[in-house]
PDB file of C-alpha atoms in Angstrom:
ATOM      1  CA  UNK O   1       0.920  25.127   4.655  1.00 93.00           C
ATOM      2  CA  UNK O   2       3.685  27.403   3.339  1.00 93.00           C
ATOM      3  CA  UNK O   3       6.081  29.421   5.027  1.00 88.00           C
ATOM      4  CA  UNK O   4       6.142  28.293   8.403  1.00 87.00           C
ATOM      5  CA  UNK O   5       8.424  28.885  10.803  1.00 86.00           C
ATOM      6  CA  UNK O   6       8.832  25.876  12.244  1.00 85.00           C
ATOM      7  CA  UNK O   7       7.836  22.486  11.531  1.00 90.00           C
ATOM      8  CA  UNK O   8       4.801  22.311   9.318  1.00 93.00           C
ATOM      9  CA  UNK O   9       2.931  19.227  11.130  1.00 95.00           C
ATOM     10  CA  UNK O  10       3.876  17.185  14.155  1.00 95.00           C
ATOM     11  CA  UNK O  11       2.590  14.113  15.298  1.00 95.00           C
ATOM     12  CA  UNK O  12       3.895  12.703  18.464  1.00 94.00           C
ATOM     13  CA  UNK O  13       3.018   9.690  21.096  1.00 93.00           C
ATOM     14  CA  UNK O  14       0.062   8.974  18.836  1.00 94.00           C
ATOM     15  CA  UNK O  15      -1.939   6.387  17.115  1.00 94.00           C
ATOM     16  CA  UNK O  16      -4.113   5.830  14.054  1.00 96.00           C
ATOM     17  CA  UNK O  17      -3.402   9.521  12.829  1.00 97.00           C
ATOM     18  CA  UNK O  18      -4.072   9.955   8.948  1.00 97.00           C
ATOM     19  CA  UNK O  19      -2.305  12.959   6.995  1.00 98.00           C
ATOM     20  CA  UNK O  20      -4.042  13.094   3.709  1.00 98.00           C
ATOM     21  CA  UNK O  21      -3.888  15.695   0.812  1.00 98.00           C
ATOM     22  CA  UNK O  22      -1.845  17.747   2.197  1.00 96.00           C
ATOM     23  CA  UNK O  23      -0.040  20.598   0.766  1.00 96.00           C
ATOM     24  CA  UNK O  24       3.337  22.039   1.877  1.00 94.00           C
ATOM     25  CA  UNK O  25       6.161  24.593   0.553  1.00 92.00           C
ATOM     26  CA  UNK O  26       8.918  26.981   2.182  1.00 89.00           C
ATOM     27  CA  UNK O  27       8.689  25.182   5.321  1.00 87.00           C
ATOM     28  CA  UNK O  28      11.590  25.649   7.489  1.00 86.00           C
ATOM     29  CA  UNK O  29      12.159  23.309   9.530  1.00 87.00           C
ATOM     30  CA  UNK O  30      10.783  19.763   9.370  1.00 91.00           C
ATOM     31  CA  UNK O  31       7.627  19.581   6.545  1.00 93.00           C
ATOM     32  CA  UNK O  32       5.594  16.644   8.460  1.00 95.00           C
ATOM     33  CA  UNK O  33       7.197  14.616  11.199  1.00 94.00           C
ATOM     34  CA  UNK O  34       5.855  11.412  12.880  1.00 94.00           C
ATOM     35  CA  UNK O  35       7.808  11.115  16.921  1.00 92.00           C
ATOM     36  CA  UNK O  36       7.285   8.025  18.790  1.00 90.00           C
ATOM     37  CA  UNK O  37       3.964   7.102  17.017  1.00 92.00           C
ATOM     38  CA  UNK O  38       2.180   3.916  15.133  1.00 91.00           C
ATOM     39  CA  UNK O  39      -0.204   2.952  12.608  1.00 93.00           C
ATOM     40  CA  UNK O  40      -0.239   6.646  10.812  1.00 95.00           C
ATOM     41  CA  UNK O  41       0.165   7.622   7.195  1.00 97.00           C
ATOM     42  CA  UNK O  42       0.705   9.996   5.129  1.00 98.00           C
ATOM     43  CA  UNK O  43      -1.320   9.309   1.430  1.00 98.00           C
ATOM     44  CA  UNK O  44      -1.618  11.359  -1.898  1.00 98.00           C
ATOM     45  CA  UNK O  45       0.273  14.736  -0.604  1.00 98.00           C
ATOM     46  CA  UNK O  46       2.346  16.760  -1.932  1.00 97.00           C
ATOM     47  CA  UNK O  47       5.383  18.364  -0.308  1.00 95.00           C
ATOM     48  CA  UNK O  48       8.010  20.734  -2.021  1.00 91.00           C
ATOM     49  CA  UNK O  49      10.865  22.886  -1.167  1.00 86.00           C
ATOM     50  CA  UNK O  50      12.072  22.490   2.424  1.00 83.00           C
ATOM     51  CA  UNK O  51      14.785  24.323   4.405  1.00 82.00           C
ATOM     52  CA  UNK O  52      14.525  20.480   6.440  1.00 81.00           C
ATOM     53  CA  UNK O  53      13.232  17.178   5.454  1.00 87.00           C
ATOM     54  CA  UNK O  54      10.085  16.703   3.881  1.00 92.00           C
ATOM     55  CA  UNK O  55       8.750  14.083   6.262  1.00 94.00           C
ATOM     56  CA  UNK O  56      11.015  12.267   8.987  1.00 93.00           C
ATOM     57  CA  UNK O  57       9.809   9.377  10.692  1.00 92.00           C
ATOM     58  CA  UNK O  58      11.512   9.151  14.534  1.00 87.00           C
ATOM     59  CA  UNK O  59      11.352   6.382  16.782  1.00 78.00           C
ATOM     60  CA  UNK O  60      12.919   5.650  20.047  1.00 62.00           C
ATOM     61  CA  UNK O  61      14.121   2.520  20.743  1.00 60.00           C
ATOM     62  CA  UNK O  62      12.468   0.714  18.052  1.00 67.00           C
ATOM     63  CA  UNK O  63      15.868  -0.405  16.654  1.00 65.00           C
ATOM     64  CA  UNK O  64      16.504  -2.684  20.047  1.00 71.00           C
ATOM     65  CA  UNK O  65      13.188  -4.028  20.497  1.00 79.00           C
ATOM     66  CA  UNK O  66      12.326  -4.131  16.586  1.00 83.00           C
ATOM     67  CA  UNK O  67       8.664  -2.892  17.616  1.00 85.00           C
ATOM     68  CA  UNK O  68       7.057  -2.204  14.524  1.00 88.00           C
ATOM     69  CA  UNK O  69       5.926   1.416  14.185  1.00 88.00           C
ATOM     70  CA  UNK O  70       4.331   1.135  10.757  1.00 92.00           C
ATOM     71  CA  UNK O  71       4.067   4.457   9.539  1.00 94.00           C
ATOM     72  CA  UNK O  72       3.102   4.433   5.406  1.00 96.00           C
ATOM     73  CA  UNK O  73       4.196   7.237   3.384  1.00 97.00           C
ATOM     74  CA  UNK O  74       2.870   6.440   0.549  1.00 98.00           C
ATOM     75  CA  UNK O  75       1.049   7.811  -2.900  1.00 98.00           C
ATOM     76  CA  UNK O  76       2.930  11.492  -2.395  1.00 98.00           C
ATOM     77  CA  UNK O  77       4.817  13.758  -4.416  1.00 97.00           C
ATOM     78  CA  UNK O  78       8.052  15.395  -3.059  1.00 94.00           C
ATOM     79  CA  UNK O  79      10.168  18.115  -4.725  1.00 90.00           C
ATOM     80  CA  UNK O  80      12.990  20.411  -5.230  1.00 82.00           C
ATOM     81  CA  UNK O  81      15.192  20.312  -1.594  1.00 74.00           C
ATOM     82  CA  UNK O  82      17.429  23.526  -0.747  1.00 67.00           C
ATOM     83  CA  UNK O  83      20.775  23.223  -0.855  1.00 63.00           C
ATOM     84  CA  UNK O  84      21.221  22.725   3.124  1.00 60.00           C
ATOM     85  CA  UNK O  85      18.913  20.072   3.305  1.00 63.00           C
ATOM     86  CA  UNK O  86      19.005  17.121   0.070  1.00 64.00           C
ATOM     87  CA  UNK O  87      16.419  14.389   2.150  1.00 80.00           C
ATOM     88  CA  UNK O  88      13.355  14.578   1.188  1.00 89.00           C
ATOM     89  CA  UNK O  89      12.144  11.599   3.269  1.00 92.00           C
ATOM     90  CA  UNK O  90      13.868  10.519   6.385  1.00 91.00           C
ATOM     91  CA  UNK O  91      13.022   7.045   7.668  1.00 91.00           C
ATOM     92  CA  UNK O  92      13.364   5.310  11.019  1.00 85.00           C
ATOM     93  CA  UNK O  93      12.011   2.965  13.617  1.00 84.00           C
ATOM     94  CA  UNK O  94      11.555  -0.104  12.171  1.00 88.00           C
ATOM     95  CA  UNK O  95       8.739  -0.859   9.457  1.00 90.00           C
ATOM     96  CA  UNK O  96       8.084   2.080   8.044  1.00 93.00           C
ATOM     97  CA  UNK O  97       6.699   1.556   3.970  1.00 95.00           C
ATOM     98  CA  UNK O  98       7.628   4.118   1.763  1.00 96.00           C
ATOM     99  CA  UNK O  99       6.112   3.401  -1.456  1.00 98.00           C
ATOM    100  CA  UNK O 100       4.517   4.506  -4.780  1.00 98.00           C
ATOM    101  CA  UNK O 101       5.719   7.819  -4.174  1.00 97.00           C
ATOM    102  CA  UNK O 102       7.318   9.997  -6.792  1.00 96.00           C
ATOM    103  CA  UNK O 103      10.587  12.266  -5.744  1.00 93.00           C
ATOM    104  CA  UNK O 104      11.440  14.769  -8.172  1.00 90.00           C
ATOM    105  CA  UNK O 105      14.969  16.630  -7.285  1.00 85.00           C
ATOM    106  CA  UNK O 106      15.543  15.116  -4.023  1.00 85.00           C
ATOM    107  CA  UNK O 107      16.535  11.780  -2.253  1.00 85.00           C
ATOM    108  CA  UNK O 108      15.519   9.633   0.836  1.00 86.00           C
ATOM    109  CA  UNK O 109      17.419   8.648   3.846  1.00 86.00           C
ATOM    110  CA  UNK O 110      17.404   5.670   6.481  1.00 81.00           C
ATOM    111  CA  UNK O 111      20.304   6.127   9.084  1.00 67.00           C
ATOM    112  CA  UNK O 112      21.642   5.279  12.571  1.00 64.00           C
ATOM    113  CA  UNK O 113      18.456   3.591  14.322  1.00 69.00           C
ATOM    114  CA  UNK O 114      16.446   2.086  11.743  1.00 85.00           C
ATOM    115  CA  UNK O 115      15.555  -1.253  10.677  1.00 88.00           C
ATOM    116  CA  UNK O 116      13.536  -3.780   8.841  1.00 91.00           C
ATOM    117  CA  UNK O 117      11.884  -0.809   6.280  1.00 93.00           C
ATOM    118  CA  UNK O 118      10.293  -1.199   2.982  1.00 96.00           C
ATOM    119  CA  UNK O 119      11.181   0.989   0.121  1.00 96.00           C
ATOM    120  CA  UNK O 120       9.207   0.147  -2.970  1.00 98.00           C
ATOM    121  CA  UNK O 121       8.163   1.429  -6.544  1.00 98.00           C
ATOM    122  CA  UNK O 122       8.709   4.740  -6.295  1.00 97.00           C
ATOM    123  CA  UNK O 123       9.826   7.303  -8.632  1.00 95.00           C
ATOM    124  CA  UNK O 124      13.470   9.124  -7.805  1.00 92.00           C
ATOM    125  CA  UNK O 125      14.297  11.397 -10.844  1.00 89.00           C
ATOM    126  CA  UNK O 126      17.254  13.300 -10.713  1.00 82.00           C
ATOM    127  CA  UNK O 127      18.492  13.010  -7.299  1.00 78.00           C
ATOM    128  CA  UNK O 128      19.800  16.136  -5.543  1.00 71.00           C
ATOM    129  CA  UNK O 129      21.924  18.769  -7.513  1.00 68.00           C
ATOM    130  CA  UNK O 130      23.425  19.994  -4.260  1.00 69.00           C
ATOM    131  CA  UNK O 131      25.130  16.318  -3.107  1.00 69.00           C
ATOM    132  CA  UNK O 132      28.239  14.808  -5.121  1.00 66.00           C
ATOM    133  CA  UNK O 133      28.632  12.216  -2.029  1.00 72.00           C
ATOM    134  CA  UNK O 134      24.840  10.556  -1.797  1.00 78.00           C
ATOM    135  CA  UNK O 135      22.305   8.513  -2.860  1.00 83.00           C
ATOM    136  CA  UNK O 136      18.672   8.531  -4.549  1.00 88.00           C
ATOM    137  CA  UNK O 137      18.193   6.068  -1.578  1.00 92.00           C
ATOM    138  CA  UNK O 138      20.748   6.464   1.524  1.00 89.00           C
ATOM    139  CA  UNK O 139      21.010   3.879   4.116  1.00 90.00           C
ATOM    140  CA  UNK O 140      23.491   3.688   6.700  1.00 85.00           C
ATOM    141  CA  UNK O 141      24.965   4.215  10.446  1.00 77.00           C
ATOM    142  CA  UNK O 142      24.690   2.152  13.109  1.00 74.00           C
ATOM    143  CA  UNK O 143      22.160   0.315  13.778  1.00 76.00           C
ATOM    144  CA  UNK O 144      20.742   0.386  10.268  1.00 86.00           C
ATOM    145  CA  UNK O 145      19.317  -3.224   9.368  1.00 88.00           C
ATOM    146  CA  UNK O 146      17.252  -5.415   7.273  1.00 92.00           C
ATOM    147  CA  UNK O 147      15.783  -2.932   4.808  1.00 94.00           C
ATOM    148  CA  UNK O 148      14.437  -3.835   1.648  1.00 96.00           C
ATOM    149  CA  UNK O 149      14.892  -1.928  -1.756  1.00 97.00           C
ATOM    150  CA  UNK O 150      12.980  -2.814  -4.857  1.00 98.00           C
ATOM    151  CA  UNK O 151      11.057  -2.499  -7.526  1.00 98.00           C
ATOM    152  CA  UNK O 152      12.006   1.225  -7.991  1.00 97.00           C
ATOM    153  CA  UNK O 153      12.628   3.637 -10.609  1.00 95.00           C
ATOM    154  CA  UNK O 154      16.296   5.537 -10.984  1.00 91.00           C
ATOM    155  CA  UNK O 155      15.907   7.496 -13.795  1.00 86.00           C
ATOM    156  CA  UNK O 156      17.965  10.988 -14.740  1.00 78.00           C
ATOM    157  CA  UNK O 157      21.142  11.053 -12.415  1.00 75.00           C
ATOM    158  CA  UNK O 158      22.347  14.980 -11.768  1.00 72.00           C
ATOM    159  CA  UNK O 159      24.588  15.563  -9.329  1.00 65.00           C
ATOM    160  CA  UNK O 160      23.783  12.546  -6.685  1.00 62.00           C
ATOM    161  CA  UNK O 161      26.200   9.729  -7.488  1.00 70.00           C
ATOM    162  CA  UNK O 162      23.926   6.289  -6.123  1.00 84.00           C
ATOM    163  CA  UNK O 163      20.714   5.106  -7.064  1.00 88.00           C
ATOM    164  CA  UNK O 164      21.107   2.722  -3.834  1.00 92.00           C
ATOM    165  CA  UNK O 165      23.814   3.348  -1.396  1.00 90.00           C
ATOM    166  CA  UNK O 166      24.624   1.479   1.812  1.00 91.00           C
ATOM    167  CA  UNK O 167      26.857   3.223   3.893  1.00 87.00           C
ATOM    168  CA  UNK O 168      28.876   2.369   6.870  1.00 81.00           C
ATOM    169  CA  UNK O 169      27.735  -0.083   9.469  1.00 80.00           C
ATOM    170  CA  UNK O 170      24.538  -1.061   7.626  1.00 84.00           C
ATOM    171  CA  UNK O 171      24.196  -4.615   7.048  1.00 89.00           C
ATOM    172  CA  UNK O 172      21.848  -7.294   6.145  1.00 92.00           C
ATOM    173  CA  UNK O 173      20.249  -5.350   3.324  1.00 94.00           C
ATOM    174  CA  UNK O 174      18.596  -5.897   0.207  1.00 96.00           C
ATOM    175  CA  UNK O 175      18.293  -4.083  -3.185  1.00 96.00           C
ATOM    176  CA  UNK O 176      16.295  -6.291  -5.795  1.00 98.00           C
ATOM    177  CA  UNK O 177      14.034  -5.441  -8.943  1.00 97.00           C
ATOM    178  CA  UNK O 178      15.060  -1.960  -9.405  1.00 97.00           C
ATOM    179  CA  UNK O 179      15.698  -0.368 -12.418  1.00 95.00           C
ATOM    180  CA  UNK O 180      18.567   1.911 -13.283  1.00 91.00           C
ATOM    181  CA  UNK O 181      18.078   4.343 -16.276  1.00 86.00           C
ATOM    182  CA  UNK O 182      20.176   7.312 -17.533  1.00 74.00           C
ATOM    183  CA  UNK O 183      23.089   8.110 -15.154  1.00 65.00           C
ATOM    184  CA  UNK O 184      24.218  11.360 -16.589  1.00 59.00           C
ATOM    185  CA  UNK O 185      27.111  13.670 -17.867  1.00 55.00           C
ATOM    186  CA  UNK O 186      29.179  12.251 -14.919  1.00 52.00           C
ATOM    187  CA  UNK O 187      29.209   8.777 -15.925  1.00 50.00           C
ATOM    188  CA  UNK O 188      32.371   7.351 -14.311  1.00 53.00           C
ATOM    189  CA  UNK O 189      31.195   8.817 -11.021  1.00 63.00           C
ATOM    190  CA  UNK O 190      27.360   7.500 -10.441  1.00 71.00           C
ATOM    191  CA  UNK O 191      27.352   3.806  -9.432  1.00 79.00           C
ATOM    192  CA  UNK O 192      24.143   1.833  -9.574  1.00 85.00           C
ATOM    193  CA  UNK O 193      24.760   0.126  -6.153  1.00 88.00           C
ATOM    194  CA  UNK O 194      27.189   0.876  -3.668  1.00 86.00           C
ATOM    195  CA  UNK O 195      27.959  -0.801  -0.700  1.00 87.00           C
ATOM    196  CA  UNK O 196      30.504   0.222   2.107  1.00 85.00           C
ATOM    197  CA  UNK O 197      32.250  -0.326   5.262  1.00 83.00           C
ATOM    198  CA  UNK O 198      28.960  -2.965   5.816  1.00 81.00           C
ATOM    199  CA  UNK O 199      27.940  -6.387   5.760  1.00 87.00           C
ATOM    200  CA  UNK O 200      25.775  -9.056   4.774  1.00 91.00           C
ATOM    201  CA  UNK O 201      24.421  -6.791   2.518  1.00 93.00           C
ATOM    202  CA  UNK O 202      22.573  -8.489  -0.843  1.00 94.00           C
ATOM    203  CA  UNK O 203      21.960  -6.430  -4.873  1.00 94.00           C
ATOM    204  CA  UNK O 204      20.309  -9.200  -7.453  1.00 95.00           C
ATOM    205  CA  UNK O 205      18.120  -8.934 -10.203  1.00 95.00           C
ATOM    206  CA  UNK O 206      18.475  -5.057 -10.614  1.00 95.00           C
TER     207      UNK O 206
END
């Protein structure tokens, strides 16, 4: 898919939907996005250079009832963001699984109505050149609870300034067996973790 207009592919009020080797670029809007569905995936795709987010995952009302939606995005490769968009992945509803997933040039996002999500060994090299206020992994906003970070890869900071970053409101989070490599020219600026304006929020064994 490459150079649509709109979103690229759209799954909504569904079920049991596999996206697999896939191939998107120059989409501008939303790459792949999963609305109000369950037990879907996408596996071994790759998705580059968005005018929106790669994938975003959107559930309603998922944070109050903490119904899982368990959406996988897993084995894919995601690259090179524009400069109005930095997300490559945006997560919500609660239970989604990112993992083994490489993102080259661009971050991930979990805000305001998301809860209880895995984020594991994955690849984020370099971050986004376009962001000086960010993270490789972004969680935040109300609502944003009991995710888990680990066993990831930070490697080759550029301009984003977090490996792992939880923002304002988010609390009861985790960030464990991740490794932090190679910050970049900006050293006094990039923080390994960063936690604020939450609570309850836990970084060991990194």
């Amino acid at each position: 898919i490459d150079g649509c207009n709109s979103e690229g592919i759209r799954i909504e009020n569904s079920e049991n939907i596999i996206l697999q080797n896939i191939t998107t670029k120059n989409t501008q809007s939303i790459s792949v996005r999963f609305n109000n569905s369950r037990k879907s995936a996408l596996i071994n795709s790759e998705l580059s250079y968005s005018y929106g987010m790669m994938v975003a995952v959107y559930a309603t009302n998922d944070d109050y009832t903490l119904t899982p939606s368990d959406i996988f995005i897993q084995n894919n490769v995601f690259s090179d963001t524009t400069p109005s968009q930095s997300n490559a992945v945006a997560i919500g509803g609660c239970r989604t699984v990112v993992s083994h997933n490489k993102f080259i040039d661009c971050c991930l996002s979990g805000t305001g109505g998301s809860s209880e999500c895995i984020i594991e060994y994955n690849l984020f090299e370099g971050g986004n050149r376009f962001i000086t206020d960010g993270g490789m992994v972004y969680l935040g906003g109300f609502i944003t609870r009991g995710h888990h970070v680990r066993y990831n890869l930070f490697h080759m900071f550029k301009a984003t300034h977090q490996a792992v970053y939880f923002d304002t409101k988010g609390s009861g989070m985790y960030s464990y067996g991740n490794v932090i490599s190679t910050l970049g020219a900006w050293t006094n600026s990039h923080k390994g973790w960063y936690s604020s304006s939450g609570h309850g929020n836990v970084c060991y064994a990194n």
